[in-house]
Amino acid sequence: MKIDNALQVRVWRGGKNGYWSEYAVEARDNQTVLDVVTEIQRKFEPSLAYRFACRVGVCGSCAMTVNGQPRWTCRTHVRRVIHDELLTIEPLRNLPRIKDLVCDLEPFIQTWQRAGAIFQGQTTRNDRPQKVNPESSSRKLADSALQCINCAVCYSACDVVYWNRRYIGPAALNRVWTLLNDERHTAQQETFNKAFSRDGCGSCHSHGNCTRYCPVELSPANSIAGLKKLAFISVKNGK
Amino acid sequence: MNEQTLFVVQRISAAILIPFVLVHLGLILVAVEGGLSANEILSRTHGNFIWLLFYGLFVVAAAIHAPIGIRNILREWTKLDWRMINGLAMVLCAILLILGMSAVIAVF
Ligand code: SF4
Ligand code: SF4
Ligand code: FES
């Protein structure tokens, strides 16, 4: 099929030892990268594996590497990223490739455990929910770090993760920052110790790629800077 | 020492090194004016406790700062395990201390 107005799209196929496949996809005025992937699957490659759910920038499951940068494909207009009429689409960096555009998120999810980024409350389901004063200074510190949806874009953008796959990485450390500023979280010291263990927040270079690429415009780099400051003052004990 | 302590110690040693490096560089600029001779250097350092203290502390700060940094670099760029990495960092610390201190004492 000859298309006059075509985008050249190079897509990763297979797992770790995969290969690039090229497709010519009709260029449209309004077209996201996810639209392009969907079109390729519907028209040329029914077996193409990729993930998405909401298509409107809410779930974070459509993250891929587009022309070398980690992005939510449903929120990325082709026009904004196309280079020399060529679009390359591959899975997120720093995670094992399963098939085509799908990577295994398990190592990323495990970083949450390793960082101690797990909430521990003092109440049970029978108690009333504890109140957090929205005006308190700790709540304000946590404010800008709260909206993470675990999309792994920052993890994929981080060069330190690329060099040292054992580094906990930006997303889990950002979550730790919210917990250490959560007065309901009881395991403060434990969480801090885990986040500051080997390959933890001391390994961060503060170069801010995580912040640059976070689609929700959070700043994991800022959160990590906050944790590093806490290393100087002795850690707040759980109240 | 745990990671948190190493992290803090490395930052503090960096802060100490900044003025030391600046004074050291300034001194080089002054010292090379009108040529540099062994006599000239020794006349400045010989029996001078201020320079002994200055360069002694300088060596200690560097010997603390550099191995912690090398430790991180080795972790990022090699597949060595922590035992090996910590061992190499300790060796570097010892080398810096021995070479540095013997130089400081030699010109005193
Ligand atoms: S600031 Fe730290 S966590 Fe963020 S990308 Fe850089 S090294 Fe990774
Ligand atoms: S911090 Fe941002 S980029 Fe990282 S996982 Fe959360 S939402 Fe995604
Ligand atoms: S599909 Fe949900 S964020 Fe893209």
Short mmCIF file of C-alpha atoms and ligand atoms in Angstrom, two decimals:
data_model
loop_
_atom_site.label_atom_id
_atom_site.label_comp_id
_atom_site.label_asym_id
_atom_site.label_seq_id
_atom_site.Cartn_x
_atom_site.Cartn_y
_atom_site.Cartn_z
CA MET A 1 0.00 0.00 0.00
CA LYS A 2 1.48 3.32 -1.05
CA ILE A 3 0.88 6.21 1.33
CA ASP A 4 1.71 9.73 0.12
CA ASN A 5 1.90 11.37 3.46
CA ALA A 6 3.73 8.74 5.45
CA LEU A 7 5.60 8.59 8.72
CA GLN A 8 8.52 6.19 8.87
CA VAL A 9 8.07 4.27 12.10
CA ARG A 10 10.71 1.95 13.50
CA VAL A 11 9.33 -0.39 16.15
CA TRP A 12 11.15 -2.83 18.42
CA ARG A 13 10.00 -6.43 17.95
CA GLY A 14 10.77 -9.37 20.20
CA GLY A 15 12.50 -9.44 23.57
CA LYS A 16 16.10 -8.71 24.51
CA ASN A 17 17.53 -10.10 21.30
CA GLY A 18 14.87 -8.61 19.11
CA TYR A 19 15.09 -6.51 15.96
CA TRP A 20 13.71 -3.33 14.44
CA SER A 21 10.74 -3.43 12.08
CA GLU A 22 9.82 -0.51 9.89
CA TYR A 23 6.35 0.60 8.93
CA ALA A 24 4.94 3.44 6.90
CA VAL A 25 1.98 4.94 8.71
CA GLU A 26 -0.27 7.66 7.41
CA ALA A 27 0.56 11.02 8.99
CA ARG A 28 -2.48 12.79 10.41
CA ASP A 29 -3.00 16.21 11.87
CA ASN A 30 -3.81 14.99 15.30
CA GLN A 31 -1.99 11.83 16.13
CA THR A 32 -0.40 10.54 19.29
CA VAL A 33 2.38 7.99 19.37
CA LEU A 34 -0.08 5.54 20.92
CA ASP A 35 -2.38 6.09 17.92
CA VAL A 36 0.52 5.16 15.65
CA VAL A 37 1.27 1.98 17.62
CA THR A 38 -2.41 1.01 17.55
CA GLU A 39 -2.59 1.65 13.82
CA ILE A 40 0.43 -0.56 13.22
CA GLN A 41 -1.13 -3.35 15.26
CA ARG A 42 -4.50 -3.09 13.54
CA LYS A 43 -3.19 -2.75 10.00
CA PHE A 44 0.10 -4.58 9.75
CA GLU A 45 1.10 -6.48 12.83
CA PRO A 46 -1.72 -8.12 14.79
CA SER A 47 0.79 -9.81 17.09
CA LEU A 48 2.40 -6.53 18.19
CA ALA A 49 2.41 -6.40 22.01
CA TYR A 50 2.05 -3.09 23.85
CA ARG A 51 0.35 -1.76 26.98
CA PHE A 52 -2.19 0.95 27.45
CA ALA A 53 -5.38 1.46 29.39
CA CYS A 54 -6.85 4.92 29.78
CA ARG A 55 -5.48 6.68 26.66
CA VAL A 56 -5.84 10.03 28.40
CA GLY A 57 -2.79 10.34 30.64
CA VAL A 58 -4.21 8.93 33.83
CA CYS A 59 -2.99 5.37 34.24
CA GLY A 60 0.65 5.60 33.13
CA SER A 61 0.66 2.17 31.51
CA CYS A 62 1.52 3.32 27.99
CA ALA A 63 5.06 4.49 28.79
CA MET A 64 7.63 3.67 26.09
CA THR A 65 10.85 5.07 24.72
CA VAL A 66 10.06 7.37 21.81
CA ASN A 67 12.96 8.71 19.74
CA GLY A 68 15.20 7.92 22.68
CA GLN A 69 13.11 9.57 25.40
CA PRO A 70 10.78 7.98 27.94
CA ARG A 71 7.22 9.18 27.49
CA TRP A 72 3.58 8.39 27.94
CA THR A 73 2.73 7.59 24.35
CA CYS A 74 -0.94 8.55 24.74
CA ARG A 75 0.11 12.07 25.76
CA THR A 76 2.80 12.51 23.14
CA HIS A 77 1.83 14.09 19.86
CA VAL A 78 3.82 12.78 16.95
CA ARG A 79 4.42 16.31 15.77
CA ARG A 80 6.24 17.16 18.99
CA VAL A 81 8.80 14.38 18.82
CA ILE A 82 9.24 13.40 15.20
CA HIS A 83 12.74 13.82 13.88
CA ASP A 84 13.60 13.71 10.16
CA GLU A 85 10.18 12.15 9.52
CA LEU A 86 11.29 9.15 11.59
CA LEU A 87 9.74 7.80 14.77
CA THR A 88 11.48 5.08 16.79
CA ILE A 89 9.45 3.31 19.44
CA GLU A 90 10.89 0.80 21.89
CA PRO A 91 10.16 -0.36 25.44
CA LEU A 92 11.22 1.66 28.48
CA ARG A 93 14.93 1.59 29.25
CA ASN A 94 16.36 -0.05 32.40
CA LEU A 95 13.75 -2.82 32.53
CA PRO A 96 13.82 -6.34 31.04
CA ARG A 97 12.09 -6.56 27.69
CA ILE A 98 9.31 -9.15 27.49
CA LYS A 99 7.95 -8.78 24.00
CA ASP A 100 7.86 -5.92 21.52
CA LEU A 101 6.94 -2.75 23.42
CA VAL A 102 6.17 -4.45 26.72
CA CYS A 103 8.74 -4.52 29.49
CA ASP A 104 8.72 -6.34 32.80
CA LEU A 105 7.90 -3.87 35.57
CA GLU A 106 8.72 -6.23 38.41
CA PRO A 107 12.23 -4.91 39.19
CA PHE A 108 10.70 -1.43 39.31
CA ILE A 109 7.92 -2.48 41.69
CA GLN A 110 10.49 -4.23 43.88
CA THR A 111 12.34 -0.97 44.40
CA TRP A 112 9.35 0.14 46.49
CA GLN A 113 9.95 -2.75 48.87
CA ARG A 114 13.69 -2.22 49.02
CA ALA A 115 13.26 1.49 49.75
CA GLY A 116 10.91 0.79 52.64
CA ALA A 117 8.28 2.80 50.80
CA ILE A 118 5.39 0.98 52.41
CA PHE A 119 2.94 2.76 54.61
CA GLN A 120 2.54 1.55 58.17
CA GLY A 121 -0.27 3.11 60.11
CA GLN A 122 -1.18 2.94 63.76
CA THR A 123 -4.91 2.46 63.31
CA THR A 124 -7.00 -0.46 62.15
CA ARG A 125 -9.95 -0.54 59.81
CA ASN A 126 -12.24 -0.18 62.81
CA ASP A 127 -10.81 3.21 63.76
CA ARG A 128 -11.78 6.48 62.22
CA PRO A 129 -9.34 7.66 59.55
CA GLN A 130 -6.60 9.78 61.06
CA LYS A 131 -6.68 13.42 60.15
CA VAL A 132 -3.74 15.17 58.52
CA ASN A 133 -3.63 18.91 58.88
CA PRO A 134 -3.28 20.26 55.33
CA GLU A 135 -1.54 23.35 56.71
CA SER A 136 1.17 21.47 58.59
CA SER A 137 4.70 22.01 57.33
CA SER A 138 5.35 18.31 56.71
CA ARG A 139 2.15 17.94 54.70
CA LYS A 140 3.22 20.88 52.58
CA LEU A 141 6.63 19.31 51.98
CA ALA A 142 4.98 16.12 50.78
CA ASP A 143 2.49 18.00 48.63
CA SER A 144 4.41 18.22 45.40
CA ALA A 145 5.49 14.57 45.53
CA LEU A 146 2.15 12.90 46.11
CA GLN A 147 0.67 12.37 42.69
CA CYS A 148 2.98 9.61 41.45
CA ILE A 149 1.22 6.89 39.47
CA ASN A 150 4.15 4.45 39.21
CA CYS A 151 4.60 4.76 35.47
CA ALA A 152 8.38 4.12 35.65
CA VAL A 153 9.19 6.95 33.23
CA CYS A 154 11.59 8.51 35.75
CA TYR A 155 13.17 5.12 36.49
CA SER A 156 13.76 4.69 32.79
CA ALA A 157 15.19 8.21 32.46
CA CYS A 158 17.67 7.81 35.31
CA ASP A 159 21.26 7.25 34.16
CA VAL A 160 22.34 5.98 37.56
CA VAL A 161 19.79 3.16 37.26
CA TYR A 162 21.24 2.49 33.81
CA TRP A 163 24.76 2.17 35.24
CA ASN A 164 23.80 0.37 38.43
CA ARG A 165 20.61 -1.65 38.15
CA ARG A 166 20.66 -2.14 41.92
CA TYR A 167 20.11 1.57 42.59
CA ILE A 168 16.65 2.09 44.10
CA GLY A 169 15.84 4.88 41.69
CA PRO A 170 13.76 8.04 41.72
CA ALA A 171 10.17 6.83 42.00
CA ALA A 172 10.50 4.76 45.17
CA LEU A 173 12.67 7.40 46.82
CA ASN A 174 10.11 10.03 45.94
CA ARG A 175 7.52 7.87 47.69
CA VAL A 176 9.81 7.56 50.71
CA TRP A 177 9.91 11.36 50.93
CA THR A 178 6.11 11.49 51.15
CA LEU A 179 6.13 8.82 53.90
CA LEU A 180 8.75 10.60 55.98
CA ASN A 181 6.52 13.65 55.81
CA ASP A 182 3.41 11.68 56.70
CA GLU A 183 2.67 12.00 60.38
CA ARG A 184 0.56 8.83 60.27
CA HIS A 185 3.47 6.67 59.07
CA THR A 186 4.93 4.89 62.10
CA ALA A 187 8.01 3.20 60.61
CA GLN A 188 9.85 6.47 59.98
CA GLN A 189 13.31 5.35 61.04
CA GLU A 190 13.04 2.01 59.28
CA THR A 191 11.93 3.64 56.04
CA PHE A 192 14.74 6.18 56.23
CA ASN A 193 17.35 3.49 56.91
CA LYS A 194 16.20 1.42 53.96
CA ALA A 195 16.12 4.41 51.63
CA PHE A 196 19.64 5.32 52.72
CA SER A 197 21.07 1.81 52.56
CA ARG A 198 23.54 0.67 49.91
CA ASP A 199 22.47 1.62 46.40
CA GLY A 200 19.94 3.93 47.99
CA CYS A 201 19.52 7.66 47.89
CA GLY A 202 23.23 8.40 48.44
CA SER A 203 23.82 7.06 44.91
CA CYS A 204 21.72 9.77 43.25
CA HIS A 205 23.73 12.27 41.18
CA SER A 206 21.05 14.97 41.46
CA HIS A 207 21.22 15.53 37.71
CA GLY A 208 17.45 15.72 37.49
CA ASN A 209 16.57 13.55 34.47
CA CYS A 210 13.77 12.06 36.57
CA THR A 211 12.26 15.48 37.12
CA ARG A 212 12.72 16.48 33.52
CA TYR A 213 10.73 13.52 32.20
CA CYS A 214 8.07 12.90 34.88
CA PRO A 215 4.81 13.32 32.93
CA VAL A 216 2.97 14.42 36.09
CA GLU A 217 5.60 17.11 36.62
CA LEU A 218 6.66 15.80 39.99
CA SER A 219 10.24 16.30 41.07
CA PRO A 220 11.76 13.10 42.43
CA ALA A 221 15.12 14.92 42.35
CA ASN A 222 13.76 17.44 44.85
CA SER A 223 12.40 14.70 47.07
CA ILE A 224 15.78 12.97 47.04
CA ALA A 225 17.49 16.27 47.87
CA GLY A 226 15.15 16.45 50.87
CA LEU A 227 16.19 12.95 51.94
CA LYS A 228 19.85 13.87 51.60
CA LYS A 229 19.30 16.87 53.83
CA LEU A 230 17.69 14.58 56.39
CA ALA A 231 20.91 12.58 56.40
CA PHE A 232 22.59 15.58 58.02
CA ILE A 233 19.98 16.23 60.63
CA SER A 234 19.27 13.10 62.55
CA VAL A 235 16.09 11.44 61.43
CA LYS A 236 12.76 12.40 62.84
CA ASN A 237 11.39 9.64 64.99
CA GLY A 238 7.90 8.37 64.43
CA LYS A 239 5.54 10.28 66.64
CA MET B 1 30.35 3.04 58.79
CA ASN B 2 26.89 2.99 57.26
CA GLU B 3 25.97 4.66 53.98
CA GLN B 4 24.40 7.64 55.69
CA THR B 5 27.58 8.39 57.65
CA LEU B 6 29.77 7.94 54.57
CA PHE B 7 27.49 10.27 52.64
CA VAL B 8 27.66 12.98 55.29
CA VAL B 9 31.42 12.57 55.83
CA GLN B 10 32.05 12.91 52.11
CA ARG B 11 30.06 16.15 51.90
CA ILE B 12 31.77 17.62 54.94
CA SER B 13 35.22 16.68 53.65
CA ALA B 14 34.28 18.33 50.33
CA ALA B 15 33.36 21.53 52.14
CA ILE B 16 36.70 21.44 53.96
CA LEU B 17 38.61 20.83 50.73
CA ILE B 18 37.20 23.90 48.95
CA PRO B 19 39.18 26.58 50.87
CA PHE B 20 42.22 24.29 51.01
CA VAL B 21 42.28 23.86 47.24
CA LEU B 22 41.84 27.59 46.69
CA VAL B 23 44.69 28.52 49.04
CA HIS B 24 46.84 25.79 47.48
CA LEU B 25 46.19 27.09 43.95
CA GLY B 26 46.83 30.67 45.06
CA LEU B 27 50.07 29.58 46.64
CA ILE B 28 51.20 27.91 43.42
CA LEU B 29 50.59 31.14 41.50
CA VAL B 30 52.60 33.15 44.02
CA ALA B 31 55.34 30.54 44.33
CA VAL B 32 56.13 30.21 40.62
CA GLU B 33 56.67 33.93 40.20
CA GLY B 34 60.32 34.55 39.48
CA GLY B 35 61.07 30.86 38.98
CA LEU B 36 60.71 27.88 41.25
CA SER B 37 63.54 26.31 43.18
CA ALA B 38 63.79 23.66 45.86
CA ASN B 39 65.46 26.15 48.16
CA GLU B 40 62.65 28.59 47.78
CA ILE B 41 60.04 25.97 48.66
CA LEU B 42 61.98 24.61 51.60
CA SER B 43 62.63 28.09 52.98
CA ARG B 44 58.90 28.57 53.14
CA THR B 45 57.95 25.21 54.61
CA HIS B 46 60.95 24.43 56.78
CA GLY B 47 59.97 24.45 60.44
CA ASN B 48 56.73 26.21 59.62
CA PHE B 49 53.93 24.73 61.72
CA ILE B 50 51.20 26.58 59.86
CA TRP B 51 52.06 24.92 56.56
CA LEU B 52 52.51 21.60 58.33
CA LEU B 53 49.02 21.88 59.79
CA PHE B 54 47.55 23.20 56.54
CA TYR B 55 48.92 20.44 54.31
CA GLY B 56 48.43 17.79 56.99
CA LEU B 57 44.71 18.54 57.20
CA PHE B 58 44.56 18.85 53.42
CA VAL B 59 45.93 15.34 53.02
CA VAL B 60 43.53 13.91 55.60
CA ALA B 61 40.50 15.55 54.00
CA ALA B 62 41.53 14.31 50.55
CA ALA B 63 42.24 10.82 51.87
CA ILE B 64 38.71 10.68 53.28
CA HIS B 65 36.93 12.35 50.39
CA ALA B 66 38.44 10.56 47.41
CA PRO B 67 37.99 6.91 48.50
CA ILE B 68 34.27 7.42 49.24
CA GLY B 69 33.84 8.87 45.77
CA ILE B 70 35.86 6.10 44.14
CA ARG B 71 33.67 3.62 45.99
CA ASN B 72 30.57 5.04 44.29
CA ILE B 73 32.26 5.12 40.90
CA LEU B 74 33.37 1.50 41.21
CA ARG B 75 29.82 0.51 42.15
CA GLU B 76 28.44 2.23 39.08
CA TRP B 77 31.05 1.23 36.54
CA THR B 78 32.19 -2.24 37.58
CA LYS B 79 30.60 -5.48 38.61
CA LEU B 80 32.77 -5.77 41.73
CA ASP B 81 31.00 -6.71 44.94
CA TRP B 82 30.96 -4.52 48.04
CA ARG B 83 33.78 -6.35 49.80
CA MET B 84 36.10 -5.77 46.88
CA ILE B 85 34.98 -2.17 46.47
CA ASN B 86 35.42 -1.34 50.15
CA GLY B 87 38.83 -3.03 50.13
CA LEU B 88 40.01 -0.97 47.14
CA ALA B 89 38.70 2.22 48.74
CA MET B 90 40.62 1.45 51.94
CA VAL B 91 43.79 0.82 49.92
CA LEU B 92 43.37 4.16 48.15
CA CYS B 93 42.85 5.87 51.50
CA ALA B 94 46.06 4.32 52.85
CA ILE B 95 48.05 5.28 49.74
CA LEU B 96 46.84 8.89 49.89
CA LEU B 97 47.61 9.14 53.58
CA ILE B 98 51.10 7.60 53.32
CA LEU B 99 52.21 9.49 50.19
CA GLY B 100 50.63 12.74 51.31
CA MET B 101 51.92 12.66 54.85
CA SER B 102 55.42 11.64 53.88
CA ALA B 103 55.55 14.60 51.46
CA VAL B 104 54.27 16.98 54.12
CA ILE B 105 56.81 15.74 56.65
CA ALA B 106 59.64 15.67 54.12
CA VAL B 107 59.48 19.42 53.49
CA PHE B 108 58.94 20.35 57.14
S1 SF4 C 1 18.32 13.12 40.04
FE1 SF4 C 1 18.93 11.16 40.94
S2 SF4 C 1 17.14 9.83 40.73
FE2 SF4 C 1 16.81 11.61 39.37
S3 SF4 C 1 17.55 10.91 37.37
FE3 SF4 C 1 19.28 11.92 38.41
S4 SF4 C 1 20.39 10.27 39.51
FE4 SF4 C 1 18.35 9.47 38.91
S1 SF4 C 2 7.55 10.15 39.76
FE1 SF4 C 2 6.54 10.71 37.83
S2 SF4 C 2 7.70 9.60 36.25
FE2 SF4 C 2 8.21 8.66 38.20
S3 SF4 C 2 6.81 6.92 38.38
FE3 SF4 C 2 5.87 8.67 39.44
S4 SF4 C 2 4.57 9.64 37.92
FE4 SF4 C 2 5.95 8.29 36.81
S1 FES C 3 -2.77 4.91 28.41
FE1 FES C 3 -3.07 5.66 30.43
S2 FES C 3 -1.52 7.17 30.58
FE2 FES C 3 -1.35 6.54 28.54
#
